[in-house]
Amino acid sequence: MKVLANDGISKAGERALKEAGIEILDNRVAQDHVINFINDNNVDVLLVRSATKVKQDLIDACPGLKIIGRGGIGMDNIDVEYAKSKGIKIINTPTASSKSVAELVFGHFIALARFLHESNRLMPLEGETHFNAMKKSFSNAYELSGKTLGVIGFGSIGQEVVKIGIALGMKIQVLTRSPKTEILTLDFFDGQSVNFEITSTNDMDAFLKEADFISINTPKTNEYIIDTPQFEKMKDGVYIVNTARGGVMNEVALIDFIESGKVAGAALDVFENEPNPELPLLMNPALSLSPHVGGNTVDAQEKIGIELAEQIIKLQKETIR
């Protein structure tokens, strides 16, 4: 079996594949040349992240493909159902990067609540001349403890976000299409663990009215989850972080509600016009920004590589049988 890891794979994943006798091609092939490369090199398995698109044209043009793997949870760059209809196995790693994304959510929340995103920009420029003025302007900050964390989506990432919120002493609200209950376990360094039973709500209005900090953790949607009507129902001074997908929140409306003071600050790791975010977003001092790096930690990449390798090895053994 021959594997093309076109968007990369961790060394641990590569080692696991090689130890199982599977050839790994660690090339980076441009989208326009992927089809020819797959066919010329008799590739059986194509592994991607978000960069490489695996749409119907590629699937039709590469009849030798047996497995398509996505390193991560989102599958919107792959025509999943069409691939399955052609007998291709689809694999992904839905939980491997959940902790990394959740930690980024709180990195942004804390940066916003303590003005770190802005002070980090201004200190090199004005720290020597306007130190006291900046100290005063950044003193109107907030603790997260005791505030209400609102999480939209209750998948693996949403659950990790809730766990961190609980650990910080926050009140918890979760919004899903239909109410559901999950038992979340917080594991601690000394072997102790504590279980929390969390039940979500589908009452958007009540959810928005209570939340001080809102984290969006949903799959890609065809329409906005957060648009003008939702912003209008939020608390004054709310903080919002989107690490889900561009297009789940109306970015133009977001800027309007930041300017009106309804939204105190927001963070975006994903963008509607990715990879070319709109300039008004990039220049707005109330926004904390990152370039779609939610799952991009060494730890997450190790987990992703190992999980993909394990699934490929398992499928290979099943095929041999």
Coordinates of C-alpha atoms in Angstrom, one line a residue:
M1 CA 0.0 0.0 0.0
K2 CA 1.3 3.5 -0.9
V3 CA 0.2 6.6 1.0
L4 CA 0.5 10.3 -0.1
A5 CA 0.4 12.6 2.9
N6 CA -0.1 15.7 0.8
D7 CA -0.6 18.1 3.7
G8 CA 2.0 16.4 5.9
I9 CA 1.9 13.8 8.6
S10 CA 3.7 13.7 12.0
K11 CA 6.9 11.7 12.4
A12 CA 5.1 9.4 14.8
G13 CA 2.4 8.6 12.2
E14 CA 5.1 8.1 9.5
R15 CA 7.0 5.7 11.7
A16 CA 3.9 3.7 12.4
L17 CA 3.1 3.3 8.7
K18 CA 6.6 2.3 7.8
E19 CA 6.8 -0.2 10.6
A20 CA 3.6 -1.8 9.1
G21 CA 5.3 -2.1 5.7
I22 CA 3.4 0.8 4.2
E23 CA 5.2 3.2 1.9
I24 CA 4.7 6.8 2.7
L25 CA 5.2 9.6 0.2
D26 CA 5.8 12.8 2.0
N27 CA 5.5 15.0 -1.1
R28 CA 3.7 18.3 -1.2
V29 CA 1.8 18.3 -4.5
A30 CA 0.1 21.4 -5.8
Q31 CA -3.7 21.0 -6.2
D32 CA -3.5 21.2 -10.0
H33 CA -1.0 18.3 -10.1
V34 CA -2.5 16.0 -7.5
I35 CA -4.4 13.8 -9.9
N36 CA -1.4 13.1 -12.1
F37 CA 0.8 12.4 -9.2
I38 CA -1.7 10.0 -7.7
N39 CA -2.0 8.1 -10.9
D40 CA 1.6 8.2 -11.9
N41 CA 2.7 6.8 -8.5
N42 CA -0.1 4.3 -8.0
V43 CA -1.2 6.0 -4.7
D44 CA -3.7 3.9 -2.7
V45 CA -4.3 6.4 0.2
L46 CA -4.5 10.2 0.0
L47 CA -4.2 12.0 3.4
V48 CA -5.1 15.7 3.6
R49 CA -5.8 18.4 6.0
S50 CA -7.6 21.6 4.9
A51 CA -5.3 22.6 2.1
T52 CA -5.9 19.9 -0.5
K53 CA -9.4 19.6 -1.9
V54 CA -10.7 16.1 -2.7
K55 CA -13.8 16.8 -4.9
Q56 CA -15.7 14.7 -7.4
D57 CA -13.3 15.5 -10.3
L58 CA -10.3 14.1 -8.4
I59 CA -12.2 11.1 -7.2
D60 CA -13.4 10.2 -10.8
A61 CA -9.9 10.8 -12.2
C62 CA -8.2 8.5 -9.6
P63 CA -9.9 5.1 -9.7
G64 CA -7.0 3.5 -7.8
L65 CA -7.7 5.4 -4.6
K66 CA -8.8 3.1 -1.8
I67 CA -8.7 5.4 1.2
I68 CA -9.1 9.2 1.7
G69 CA -8.0 10.4 5.1
R70 CA -8.6 13.8 6.7
G71 CA -6.3 14.9 9.5
G72 CA -8.8 16.6 11.8
I73 CA -12.6 16.8 12.2
G74 CA -14.0 18.9 9.4
M75 CA -14.7 17.1 6.1
D76 CA -15.9 20.0 4.0
N77 CA -12.9 19.9 1.6
I78 CA -13.8 16.3 0.7
D79 CA -16.9 15.0 -1.3
V80 CA -17.4 12.3 1.4
E81 CA -20.7 10.7 0.2
Y82 CA -19.6 10.7 -3.4
A83 CA -16.3 9.0 -2.5
K84 CA -18.2 6.4 -0.4
S85 CA -20.4 5.7 -3.4
K86 CA -17.3 4.8 -5.4
G87 CA -16.2 2.3 -2.7
I88 CA -13.5 4.6 -1.2
K89 CA -13.1 4.4 2.6
I90 CA -13.1 7.7 4.4
I91 CA -11.3 8.2 7.7
N92 CA -10.6 11.2 9.9
T93 CA -9.5 12.1 13.4
P94 CA -12.5 13.8 15.1
T95 CA -11.0 14.1 18.6
A96 CA -7.2 14.3 18.1
S97 CA -7.1 18.1 18.0
S98 CA -10.0 18.9 20.3
K99 CA -7.9 19.9 23.3
S100 CA -5.6 22.1 21.1
V101 CA -8.6 24.0 19.7
A102 CA -10.2 24.4 23.1
E103 CA -7.0 25.8 24.6
L104 CA -6.8 28.3 21.7
V105 CA -10.4 29.4 22.5
F106 CA -9.4 30.3 26.0
G107 CA -6.1 31.9 24.8
H108 CA -8.3 34.3 22.9
F109 CA -10.8 34.8 25.7
I110 CA -8.1 35.7 28.2
A111 CA -6.3 37.9 25.6
L112 CA -9.6 39.8 25.0
A113 CA -10.6 40.1 28.6
R114 CA -7.2 41.4 29.6
F115 CA -6.5 43.4 26.4
L116 CA -3.4 41.3 25.8
H117 CA -4.0 41.3 22.0
E118 CA -3.9 45.1 22.0
S119 CA -1.2 45.7 24.6
N120 CA 1.1 43.3 22.7
R121 CA 0.7 45.4 19.6
L122 CA 1.2 48.7 21.4
M123 CA 3.9 48.1 23.9
P124 CA 6.7 47.9 21.4
L125 CA 5.5 51.1 19.8
E126 CA 4.4 53.2 22.8
G127 CA 5.6 51.4 25.9
E128 CA 8.4 53.7 26.5
T129 CA 6.4 57.0 26.0
H130 CA 2.8 56.1 27.1
F131 CA 3.3 53.4 29.7
N132 CA 1.0 55.0 32.3
A133 CA -1.7 55.9 29.8
M134 CA -1.8 52.3 28.5
K135 CA -1.8 50.9 32.0
K136 CA -4.9 53.0 32.7
S137 CA -6.7 52.2 29.4
F138 CA -6.1 48.5 29.9
S139 CA -7.2 48.3 33.5
N140 CA -11.0 47.9 32.7
A141 CA -10.4 44.1 32.4
Y142 CA -12.4 41.1 33.6
E143 CA -11.9 37.7 35.2
L144 CA -13.4 34.7 33.5
S145 CA -14.2 33.1 36.9
G146 CA -17.9 33.5 37.8
K147 CA -18.9 34.5 34.3
T148 CA -21.2 32.5 32.0
L149 CA -19.6 30.6 29.2
G150 CA -21.9 29.9 26.3
V151 CA -20.8 27.1 24.0
I152 CA -22.5 26.6 20.6
G153 CA -22.0 23.0 19.6
F154 CA -21.4 20.0 21.9
G155 CA -19.1 17.8 19.9
S156 CA -15.6 16.8 21.0
I157 CA -14.3 20.4 20.8
G158 CA -17.3 21.9 22.5
Q159 CA -17.0 19.4 25.3
E160 CA -13.3 20.3 25.8
V161 CA -14.2 24.0 25.8
V162 CA -16.8 23.3 28.5
K163 CA -14.2 21.4 30.6
I164 CA -11.8 24.3 30.6
G165 CA -14.6 26.7 31.5
I166 CA -15.6 24.5 34.5
A167 CA -11.9 24.4 35.6
L168 CA -11.8 28.2 35.5
G169 CA -15.0 28.4 37.7
M170 CA -17.3 29.6 35.0
K171 CA -21.0 28.9 34.7
I172 CA -21.9 26.8 31.7
Q173 CA -24.5 27.1 29.0
V174 CA -24.5 24.9 25.9
L175 CA -26.6 25.4 22.8
T176 CA -27.5 22.6 20.4
R177 CA -30.2 21.9 17.8
S178 CA -31.9 19.5 20.2
P179 CA -31.3 19.2 24.0
K180 CA -28.8 16.5 24.9
T181 CA -27.0 15.4 28.1
E182 CA -23.3 14.5 28.4
I183 CA -21.2 13.3 31.3
L184 CA -17.9 15.2 31.1
T185 CA -14.9 13.9 33.1
L186 CA -12.2 16.3 34.3
D187 CA -9.0 14.4 34.9
F188 CA -6.4 15.9 37.2
F189 CA -2.6 15.5 37.5
D190 CA -2.8 13.4 40.7
G191 CA -5.1 10.7 39.3
Q192 CA -8.3 12.3 40.7
S193 CA -11.3 12.9 38.4
V194 CA -14.6 14.7 38.7
N195 CA -17.7 14.1 36.6
F196 CA -20.1 16.8 35.5
E197 CA -23.5 16.2 33.9
I198 CA -24.2 19.0 31.4
T199 CA -27.5 19.3 29.5
S200 CA -27.7 21.6 26.5
T201 CA -30.6 23.8 25.5
N202 CA -32.1 24.6 22.1
D203 CA -33.4 28.0 23.3
M204 CA -31.2 30.4 21.4
D205 CA -32.8 33.5 22.9
A206 CA -32.3 32.4 26.5
F207 CA -28.8 31.2 25.7
L208 CA -27.7 34.5 24.2
K209 CA -29.3 36.5 27.0
E210 CA -27.2 34.7 29.7
A211 CA -23.7 34.3 28.0
D212 CA -20.8 36.6 28.9
F213 CA -18.4 34.6 26.7
I214 CA -19.5 32.8 23.6
S215 CA -17.5 30.1 21.8
I216 CA -18.6 28.8 18.4
N217 CA -17.7 25.1 17.9
T218 CA -19.9 23.8 15.2
P219 CA -19.3 22.1 11.8
K220 CA -19.5 24.2 8.6
T221 CA -23.0 25.6 8.0
N222 CA -24.9 26.8 4.9
E223 CA -26.1 29.9 6.7
Y224 CA -25.0 32.1 9.6
I225 CA -25.6 30.9 13.1
I226 CA -24.8 34.3 14.4
D227 CA -26.2 37.2 12.5
T228 CA -27.8 40.6 13.3
P229 CA -30.9 39.2 15.1
Q230 CA -28.6 37.0 17.3
F231 CA -26.2 39.9 18.1
E232 CA -29.1 42.1 19.1
K233 CA -30.2 39.5 21.8
M234 CA -26.8 39.2 23.3
K235 CA -25.7 40.8 26.6
D236 CA -24.0 44.2 26.3
G237 CA -20.2 43.7 26.5
V238 CA -20.2 40.1 25.3
Y239 CA -17.0 38.4 24.1
I240 CA -17.1 35.9 21.1
V241 CA -14.6 33.5 19.8
N242 CA -15.0 31.6 16.5
T243 CA -12.7 28.6 15.9
A244 CA -15.3 26.7 13.9
R245 CA -15.5 27.7 10.3
G246 CA -15.7 30.9 8.4
G247 CA -19.3 31.6 7.5
V248 CA -21.0 30.6 10.7
M249 CA -20.9 34.2 11.9
N250 CA -21.6 37.3 9.9
E251 CA -18.3 39.2 10.0
V252 CA -19.8 42.5 8.7
A253 CA -22.5 42.4 11.4
L254 CA -19.8 41.6 13.9
I255 CA -17.9 44.8 13.1
D256 CA -21.1 46.8 13.4
F257 CA -21.8 45.4 16.8
I258 CA -18.3 46.0 18.0
E259 CA -18.5 49.6 17.0
S260 CA -21.9 50.0 18.7
G261 CA -20.4 48.6 22.0
K262 CA -22.7 45.5 22.1
V263 CA -19.7 43.2 21.5
A264 CA -16.7 44.1 23.8
G265 CA -14.3 42.0 21.8
A266 CA -14.1 39.0 19.5
A267 CA -11.6 36.5 18.2
L268 CA -11.4 34.9 14.8
D269 CA -9.3 31.9 14.0
V270 CA -11.3 31.2 10.8
F271 CA -12.7 33.6 8.2
E272 CA -15.3 33.9 5.5
N273 CA -12.8 34.9 2.9
E274 CA -10.0 32.6 4.0
P275 CA -7.1 32.7 3.3
N276 CA -7.6 36.4 2.5
P277 CA -9.4 37.9 5.5
E278 CA -11.1 41.3 4.9
L279 CA -8.9 44.3 5.8
P280 CA -11.5 45.8 8.3
L281 CA -11.1 42.6 10.4
L282 CA -7.4 42.7 10.3
M283 CA -7.2 46.3 11.4
N284 CA -9.9 46.3 14.1
P285 CA -8.3 46.7 17.6
A286 CA -11.2 44.9 19.3
L287 CA -10.4 41.7 17.4
S288 CA -7.9 39.0 18.5
L289 CA -6.8 37.1 15.4
S290 CA -5.0 33.9 14.4
P291 CA -4.5 32.3 11.0
H292 CA -6.6 29.1 11.4
V293 CA -4.3 27.4 13.8
G294 CA -6.8 25.8 16.2
G295 CA -5.5 22.3 15.8
N296 CA -1.9 23.2 14.9
T297 CA 0.0 22.1 17.9
V298 CA 2.8 19.5 18.1
D299 CA 0.7 17.5 20.4
A300 CA -2.4 17.5 18.1
Q301 CA -0.3 16.7 15.0
E302 CA 1.3 13.7 16.8
K303 CA -2.2 12.4 17.8
I304 CA -3.6 13.0 14.3
G305 CA -0.7 11.2 12.6
I306 CA -0.9 8.2 14.9
E307 CA -4.7 7.9 14.6
L308 CA -4.6 8.1 10.8
A309 CA -1.8 5.5 10.7
E310 CA -3.7 3.1 13.0
Q311 CA -6.9 3.4 10.9
I312 CA -4.9 2.7 7.6
I313 CA -3.1 -0.3 9.1
K314 CA -6.4 -1.7 10.4
L315 CA -8.1 -1.2 6.9
Q316 CA -5.1 -2.8 5.2
K317 CA -5.4 -5.9 7.5
E318 CA -9.1 -6.2 6.8
T319 CA -8.4 -6.0 3.1
I320 CA -5.8 -8.8 3.3
R321 CA -8.3 -11.0 5.1

